[in-house]
PDB file of C-alpha atoms in Angstrom:
ATOM      1  CA  MET A 906    -111.833-134.573 -38.749  1.00  0.00           C
ATOM      2  CA  ALA A 907    -111.049-132.448 -35.697  1.00  0.00           C
ATOM      3  CA  ARG A 908    -107.519-131.125 -35.360  1.00  0.00           C
ATOM      4  CA  PRO A 909    -105.566-132.249 -32.309  1.00  0.00           C
ATOM      5  CA  ARG A 910    -105.123-129.659 -29.594  1.00  0.00           C
ATOM      6  CA  GLN A 911    -101.889-127.804 -29.910  1.00  0.00           C
ATOM      7  CA  PHE A 912    -101.671-126.327 -26.446  1.00  0.00           C
ATOM      8  CA  ASP A 913    -100.852-127.524 -22.949  1.00  0.00           C
ATOM      9  CA  GLU A 914    -104.197-127.828 -21.177  1.00  0.00           C
ATOM     10  CA  GLU A 915    -102.660-127.712 -17.686  1.00  0.00           C
ATOM     11  CA  GLN A 916    -100.709-124.573 -18.575  1.00  0.00           C
ATOM     12  CA  VAL A 917    -103.882-122.890 -19.817  1.00  0.00           C
ATOM     13  CA  ILE A 918    -105.757-123.860 -16.637  1.00  0.00           C
ATOM     14  CA  ARG A 919    -102.929-122.429 -14.494  1.00  0.00           C
ATOM     15  CA  ALA A 920    -102.921-119.194 -16.488  1.00  0.00           C
ATOM     16  CA  VAL A 921    -106.674-118.655 -16.245  1.00  0.00           C
ATOM     17  CA  ARG A 922    -106.626-119.727 -12.580  1.00  0.00           C
ATOM     18  CA  ASP A 923    -104.095-117.007 -11.854  1.00  0.00           C
ATOM     19  CA  GLN A 924    -106.191-114.452 -13.750  1.00  0.00           C
ATOM     20  CA  PHE A 925    -109.299-115.338 -11.737  1.00  0.00           C
ATOM     21  CA  TRP A 926    -107.234-115.387  -8.534  1.00  0.00           C
ATOM     22  CA  ASP A 927    -105.743-111.955  -9.156  1.00  0.00           C
ATOM     23  CA  ALA A 928    -108.825-110.183 -10.516  1.00  0.00           C
ATOM     24  CA  GLY A 929    -111.795-112.206  -9.294  1.00  0.00           C
ATOM     25  CA  TYR A 930    -114.475-113.849 -11.384  1.00  0.00           C
ATOM     26  CA  ALA A 931    -116.606-110.812 -12.183  1.00  0.00           C
ATOM     27  CA  ALA A 932    -113.656-108.590 -13.089  1.00  0.00           C
ATOM     28  CA  THR A 933    -112.148-111.179 -15.453  1.00  0.00           C
ATOM     29  CA  SER A 934    -113.279-110.560 -19.011  1.00  0.00           C
ATOM     30  CA  LEU A 935    -113.210-112.853 -22.020  1.00  0.00           C
ATOM     31  CA  GLU A 936    -110.401-110.692 -23.381  1.00  0.00           C
ATOM     32  CA  ASP A 937    -108.395-111.336 -20.196  1.00  0.00           C
ATOM     33  CA  LEU A 938    -108.885-115.078 -20.580  1.00  0.00           C
ATOM     34  CA  LEU A 939    -107.863-115.017 -24.220  1.00  0.00           C
ATOM     35  CA  ARG A 940    -104.783-112.929 -23.391  1.00  0.00           C
ATOM     36  CA  VAL A 941    -103.513-115.124 -20.547  1.00  0.00           C
ATOM     37  CA  SER A 942    -104.328-118.413 -22.271  1.00  0.00           C
ATOM     38  CA  GLY A 943    -102.910-117.413 -25.633  1.00  0.00           C
ATOM     39  CA  LEU A 944    -105.910-119.082 -27.286  1.00  0.00           C
ATOM     40  CA  GLY A 945    -108.591-117.821 -29.595  1.00  0.00           C
ATOM     41  CA  LYS A 946    -112.192-117.707 -28.454  1.00  0.00           C
ATOM     42  CA  GLY A 947    -113.189-120.816 -30.417  1.00  0.00           C
ATOM     43  CA  SER A 948    -110.276-122.854 -29.060  1.00  0.00           C
ATOM     44  CA  LEU A 949    -110.803-121.704 -25.482  1.00  0.00           C
ATOM     45  CA  TYR A 950    -114.529-122.332 -25.405  1.00  0.00           C
ATOM     46  CA  GLY A 951    -114.225-125.482 -27.536  1.00  0.00           C
ATOM     47  CA  ALA A 952    -111.807-126.994 -25.037  1.00  0.00           C
ATOM     48  CA  PHE A 953    -113.234-125.711 -21.763  1.00  0.00           C
ATOM     49  CA  GLY A 954    -116.769-124.451 -22.319  1.00  0.00           C
ATOM     50  CA  ASP A 955    -117.939-121.032 -21.221  1.00  0.00           C
ATOM     51  CA  LYS A 956    -116.331-118.705 -18.675  1.00  0.00           C
ATOM     52  CA  HIS A 957    -118.249-120.257 -15.787  1.00  0.00           C
ATOM     53  CA  ARG A 958    -117.261-123.822 -16.648  1.00  0.00           C
ATOM     54  CA  LEU A 959    -113.649-122.730 -17.149  1.00  0.00           C
ATOM     55  CA  PHE A 960    -113.675-120.999 -13.773  1.00  0.00           C
ATOM     56  CA  LEU A 961    -115.145-124.050 -12.023  1.00  0.00           C
ATOM     57  CA  ARG A 962    -112.534-126.292 -13.604  1.00  0.00           C
ATOM     58  CA  ALA A 963    -109.696-123.984 -12.547  1.00  0.00           C
ATOM     59  CA  LEU A 964    -111.180-123.731  -9.047  1.00  0.00           C
ATOM     60  CA  ARG A 965    -111.547-127.519  -8.717  1.00  0.00           C
ATOM     61  CA  GLU A 966    -107.988-128.132  -9.869  1.00  0.00           C
ATOM     62  CA  TYR A 967    -106.784-125.494  -7.394  1.00  0.00           C
ATOM     63  CA  THR A 968    -108.694-127.038  -4.479  1.00  0.00           C
ATOM     64  CA  ASP A 969    -107.652-130.587  -5.369  1.00  0.00           C
ATOM     65  CA  THR A 970    -103.992-129.551  -5.617  1.00  0.00           C
ATOM     66  CA  SER A 971    -104.168-127.555  -2.373  1.00  0.00           C
ATOM     67  CA  GLY A 972    -105.854-130.476  -0.633  1.00  0.00           C
ATOM     68  CA  GLY A 973    -103.073-132.791  -1.769  1.00  0.00           C
ATOM     69  CA  TYR A 974    -100.428-130.410  -0.438  1.00  0.00           C
ATOM     70  CA  LEU A 975    -102.265-130.146   2.885  1.00  0.00           C
ATOM     71  CA  ARG A 976    -102.617-133.928   3.178  1.00  0.00           C
ATOM     72  CA  GLU A 977     -98.893-134.355   2.507  1.00  0.00           C
ATOM     73  CA  MET A 978     -97.851-131.612   4.951  1.00  0.00           C
ATOM     74  CA  LEU A 979    -100.037-132.922   7.768  1.00  0.00           C
ATOM     75  CA  ALA A 980     -98.927-136.524   7.249  1.00  0.00           C
ATOM     76  CA  SER A 981     -95.216-135.855   6.762  1.00  0.00           C
ATOM     77  CA  THR A 982     -94.659-133.532   9.727  1.00  0.00           C
ATOM     78  CA  PRO A 983     -93.274-135.786  12.471  1.00  0.00           C
ATOM     79  CA  ARG A 984     -95.168-134.121  15.324  1.00  0.00           C
ATOM     80  CA  ALA A 985     -98.876-133.555  14.668  1.00  0.00           C
ATOM     81  CA  LEU A 986     -99.032-130.447  16.864  1.00  0.00           C
ATOM     82  CA  ASP A 987     -96.330-128.837  14.724  1.00  0.00           C
ATOM     83  CA  ALA A 988     -98.340-129.688  11.594  1.00  0.00           C
ATOM     84  CA  LEU A 989    -101.457-128.072  13.068  1.00  0.00           C
ATOM     85  CA  ARG A 990     -99.512-124.958  13.997  1.00  0.00           C
ATOM     86  CA  ALA A 991     -98.070-124.812  10.474  1.00  0.00           C
ATOM     87  CA  PHE A 992    -101.620-125.051   9.093  1.00  0.00           C
ATOM     88  CA  VAL A 993    -102.749-122.057  11.160  1.00  0.00           C
ATOM     89  CA  MET A 994     -99.595-120.106  10.268  1.00  0.00           C
ATOM     90  CA  ALA A 995     -99.759-120.877   6.515  1.00  0.00           C
ATOM     91  CA  PRO A 996    -101.340-117.534   5.503  1.00  0.00           C
ATOM     92  CA  VAL A 997     -98.292-115.676   6.861  1.00  0.00           C
ATOM     93  CA  GLY A 998     -95.654-117.973   5.357  1.00  0.00           C
ATOM     94  CA  ASP A 999     -94.473-115.336   2.865  1.00  0.00           C
ATOM     95  CA  PRO A1000     -92.286-112.830   4.765  1.00  0.00           C
ATOM     96  CA  GLY A1001     -93.003-110.096   2.211  1.00  0.00           C
ATOM     97  CA  GLY A1002     -96.767-110.450   2.626  1.00  0.00           C
ATOM     98  CA  ALA A1003     -97.611-110.770  -1.089  1.00  0.00           C
ATOM     99  CA  ALA A1004     -99.228-114.199  -0.610  1.00  0.00           C
ATOM    100  CA  ALA A1005    -101.288-112.883   2.314  1.00  0.00           C
ATOM    101  CA  ARG A1006    -102.540-109.981   0.197  1.00  0.00           C
ATOM    102  CA  ARG A1007    -103.396-112.356  -2.665  1.00  0.00           C
ATOM    103  CA  GLY A1008    -105.294-114.687  -0.372  1.00  0.00           C
ATOM    104  CA  CYS A1009    -106.634-118.124  -1.230  1.00  0.00           C
ATOM    105  CA  LEU A1010    -108.504-118.648  -4.497  1.00  0.00           C
ATOM    106  CA  MET A1011    -111.176-120.752  -2.779  1.00  0.00           C
ATOM    107  CA  ALA A1012    -111.678-118.222   0.007  1.00  0.00           C
ATOM    108  CA  ASN A1013    -111.691-115.294  -2.429  1.00  0.00           C
ATOM    109  CA  SER A1014    -114.215-117.089  -4.638  1.00  0.00           C
ATOM    110  CA  THR A1015    -116.389-117.968  -1.658  1.00  0.00           C
ATOM    111  CA  TYR A1016    -116.485-114.313  -0.571  1.00  0.00           C
ATOM    112  CA  GLU A1017    -117.280-113.154  -4.083  1.00  0.00           C
ATOM    113  CA  LEU A1018    -119.705-115.795  -5.341  1.00  0.00           C
ATOM    114  CA  ALA A1019    -121.065-118.273  -2.784  1.00  0.00           C
ATOM    115  CA  THR A1020    -124.276-116.335  -2.144  1.00  0.00           C
ATOM    116  CA  THR A1021    -125.144-116.155  -5.854  1.00  0.00           C
ATOM    117  CA  ASP A1022    -123.521-119.203  -7.432  1.00  0.00           C
ATOM    118  CA  PRO A1023    -124.636-122.624  -6.172  1.00  0.00           C
ATOM    119  CA  ASP A1024    -121.725-124.340  -7.940  1.00  0.00           C
ATOM    120  CA  VAL A1025    -119.181-122.241  -6.058  1.00  0.00           C
ATOM    121  CA  LEU A1026    -121.079-122.782  -2.808  1.00  0.00           C
ATOM    122  CA  ALA A1027    -120.986-126.553  -3.388  1.00  0.00           C
ATOM    123  CA  GLU A1028    -117.249-126.429  -4.141  1.00  0.00           C
ATOM    124  CA  ALA A1029    -116.630-124.345  -1.019  1.00  0.00           C
ATOM    125  CA  ARG A1030    -118.547-126.807   1.158  1.00  0.00           C
ATOM    126  CA  ARG A1031    -116.744-129.773  -0.397  1.00  0.00           C
ATOM    127  CA  THR A1032    -113.364-128.114   0.077  1.00  0.00           C
ATOM    128  CA  TYR A1033    -113.925-126.931   3.635  1.00  0.00           C
ATOM    129  CA  GLU A1034    -115.382-130.275   4.715  1.00  0.00           C
ATOM    130  CA  SER A1035    -112.458-132.210   3.238  1.00  0.00           C
ATOM    131  CA  THR A1036    -110.037-129.769   4.876  1.00  0.00           C
ATOM    132  CA  THR A1037    -111.849-130.196   8.191  1.00  0.00           C
ATOM    133  CA  ALA A1038    -111.575-133.986   7.884  1.00  0.00           C
ATOM    134  CA  LEU A1039    -107.823-133.829   7.180  1.00  0.00           C
ATOM    135  CA  VAL A1040    -107.197-131.441  10.068  1.00  0.00           C
ATOM    136  CA  ALA A1041    -109.410-133.524  12.385  1.00  0.00           C
ATOM    137  CA  GLU A1042    -107.268-136.598  11.630  1.00  0.00           C
ATOM    138  CA  CYS A1043    -104.210-134.571  12.590  1.00  0.00           C
ATOM    139  CA  VAL A1044    -105.900-133.355  15.800  1.00  0.00           C
ATOM    140  CA  ALA A1045    -106.618-136.978  16.740  1.00  0.00           C
ATOM    141  CA  ARG A1046    -102.982-137.828  16.011  1.00  0.00           C
ATOM    142  CA  ALA A1047    -101.836-134.966  18.275  1.00  0.00           C
ATOM    143  CA  GLN A1048    -104.124-136.292  20.984  1.00  0.00           C
ATOM    144  CA  GLY A1049    -102.592-139.750  20.592  1.00  0.00           C
ATOM    145  CA  GLU A1050     -99.124-138.202  20.855  1.00  0.00           C
ATOM    146  CA  GLY A1051    -100.151-136.562  24.136  1.00  0.00           C
ATOM    147  CA  ASP A1052     -99.878-133.003  22.775  1.00  0.00           C
ATOM    148  CA  LEU A1053    -103.589-132.122  22.841  1.00  0.00           C
ATOM    149  CA  SER A1054    -106.197-132.904  25.454  1.00  0.00           C
ATOM    150  CA  ARG A1055    -108.311-135.961  24.730  1.00  0.00           C
ATOM    151  CA  ASP A1056    -111.304-133.890  25.912  1.00  0.00           C
ATOM    152  CA  LEU A1057    -111.242-131.931  22.646  1.00  0.00           C
ATOM    153  CA  ASP A1058    -113.565-133.041  19.872  1.00  0.00           C
ATOM    154  CA  PRO A1059    -111.292-133.462  16.816  1.00  0.00           C
ATOM    155  CA  VAL A1060    -113.880-132.242  14.287  1.00  0.00           C
ATOM    156  CA  GLU A1061    -114.919-129.197  16.334  1.00  0.00           C
ATOM    157  CA  THR A1062    -111.260-128.371  16.949  1.00  0.00           C
ATOM    158  CA  ALA A1063    -110.486-128.751  13.234  1.00  0.00           C
ATOM    159  CA  ARG A1064    -113.314-126.364  12.341  1.00  0.00           C
ATOM    160  CA  ALA A1065    -112.025-123.832  14.876  1.00  0.00           C
ATOM    161  CA  LEU A1066    -108.525-124.078  13.368  1.00  0.00           C
ATOM    162  CA  LEU A1067    -109.910-123.703   9.852  1.00  0.00           C
ATOM    163  CA  ALA A1068    -111.982-120.676  10.919  1.00  0.00           C
ATOM    164  CA  ALA A1069    -108.876-119.111  12.485  1.00  0.00           C
ATOM    165  CA  GLN A1070    -106.780-119.799   9.400  1.00  0.00           C
ATOM    166  CA  GLN A1071    -109.439-118.432   7.048  1.00  0.00           C
ATOM    167  CA  GLY A1072    -109.778-115.355   9.263  1.00  0.00           C
ATOM    168  CA  LEU A1073    -106.070-114.756   8.731  1.00  0.00           C
ATOM    169  CA  VAL A1074    -106.589-115.174   4.979  1.00  0.00           C
ATOM    170  CA  PHE A1075    -109.345-112.569   5.088  1.00  0.00           C
ATOM    171  CA  MET A1076    -107.263-110.152   7.171  1.00  0.00           C
ATOM    172  CA  GLY A1077    -104.352-110.615   4.770  1.00  0.00           C
ATOM    173  CA  ARG A1078    -106.598-109.618   1.861  1.00  0.00           C
ATOM    174  CA  THR A1079    -107.324-106.330   3.627  1.00  0.00           C
ATOM    175  CA  GLY A1080    -103.654-105.403   3.328  1.00  0.00           C
ATOM    176  CA  LEU A1081    -102.895-105.729   7.034  1.00  0.00           C
ATOM    177  CA  ASP A1082     -99.121-105.479   7.357  1.00  0.00           C
ATOM    178  CA  ILE A1083     -97.393-108.854   7.519  1.00  0.00           C
ATOM    179  CA  ASP A1084     -95.804-108.271  10.932  1.00  0.00           C
ATOM    180  CA  THR A1085     -99.173-107.564  12.553  1.00  0.00           C
ATOM    181  CA  LEU A1086    -100.763-110.472  10.703  1.00  0.00           C
ATOM    182  CA  THR A1087     -97.940-112.796  11.818  1.00  0.00           C
ATOM    183  CA  ALA A1088     -98.318-111.707  15.447  1.00  0.00           C
ATOM    184  CA  THR A1089    -102.050-112.389  15.177  1.00  0.00           C
ATOM    185  CA  ALA A1090    -101.364-115.832  13.692  1.00  0.00           C
ATOM    186  CA  ARG A1091     -98.954-116.671  16.513  1.00  0.00           C
ATOM    187  CA  THR A1092    -101.523-115.613  19.102  1.00  0.00           C
ATOM    188  CA  LEU A1093    -104.199-117.754  17.453  1.00  0.00           C
ATOM    189  CA  ALA A1094    -101.892-120.773  17.271  1.00  0.00           C
ATOM    190  CA  ALA A1095    -100.784-120.374  20.895  1.00  0.00           C
ATOM    191  CA  ASN A1096    -104.358-120.051  22.172  1.00  0.00           C
ATOM    192  CA  LEU A1097    -105.947-122.739  20.006  1.00  0.00           C
ATOM    193  CA  LEU A1098    -103.046-125.208  20.261  1.00  0.00           C
ATOM    194  CA  PRO A1099    -101.538-124.768  23.727  1.00  0.00           C
ATOM    195  CA  ASP A1100     -98.910-127.147  25.035  1.00  0.00           C
ATOM    196  CA  VAL A1101    -100.492-129.694  27.399  1.00  0.00           C
TER     197      VAL A1101
END
């Protein structure tokens, strides 16, 4: 009879997610995963499969959680235009710049693996399309509130906002100082989301 698991699965996923996020997929070794999870090889692989399956699970949980936070932020902000501006400005939300330097796990993984790993490419497409749909709903709401021109296509506008935001994520990963990155974010938000 199999022994019951004696570890917190969510805690292990968070720990390995952070390892992959900080080091990247290729630079994360089995020893790193064992160290951060606190599990032995048999327990880790028995519960989660191989390194690739563990990575995909951590990535999916990250993107699902991030998507839920985005949905909540966009829906709960009283003025849609303010929510869209907050979305663009999100990569510079940490005044010290540590979050900007760390980047986004999905974006980092896309840069590292999407050309060689079809599973990561599929996850990236799923994530960016669902993000585009959420942002497009918010664009339409801003149009209905009279804050954005009705001539704008909500989906095209959402993709432009996502591209701008992901550009900021990329620039943050380069170590660009947070003040310069914040000024760039403000310029993007002002030009992409002007007051009508």
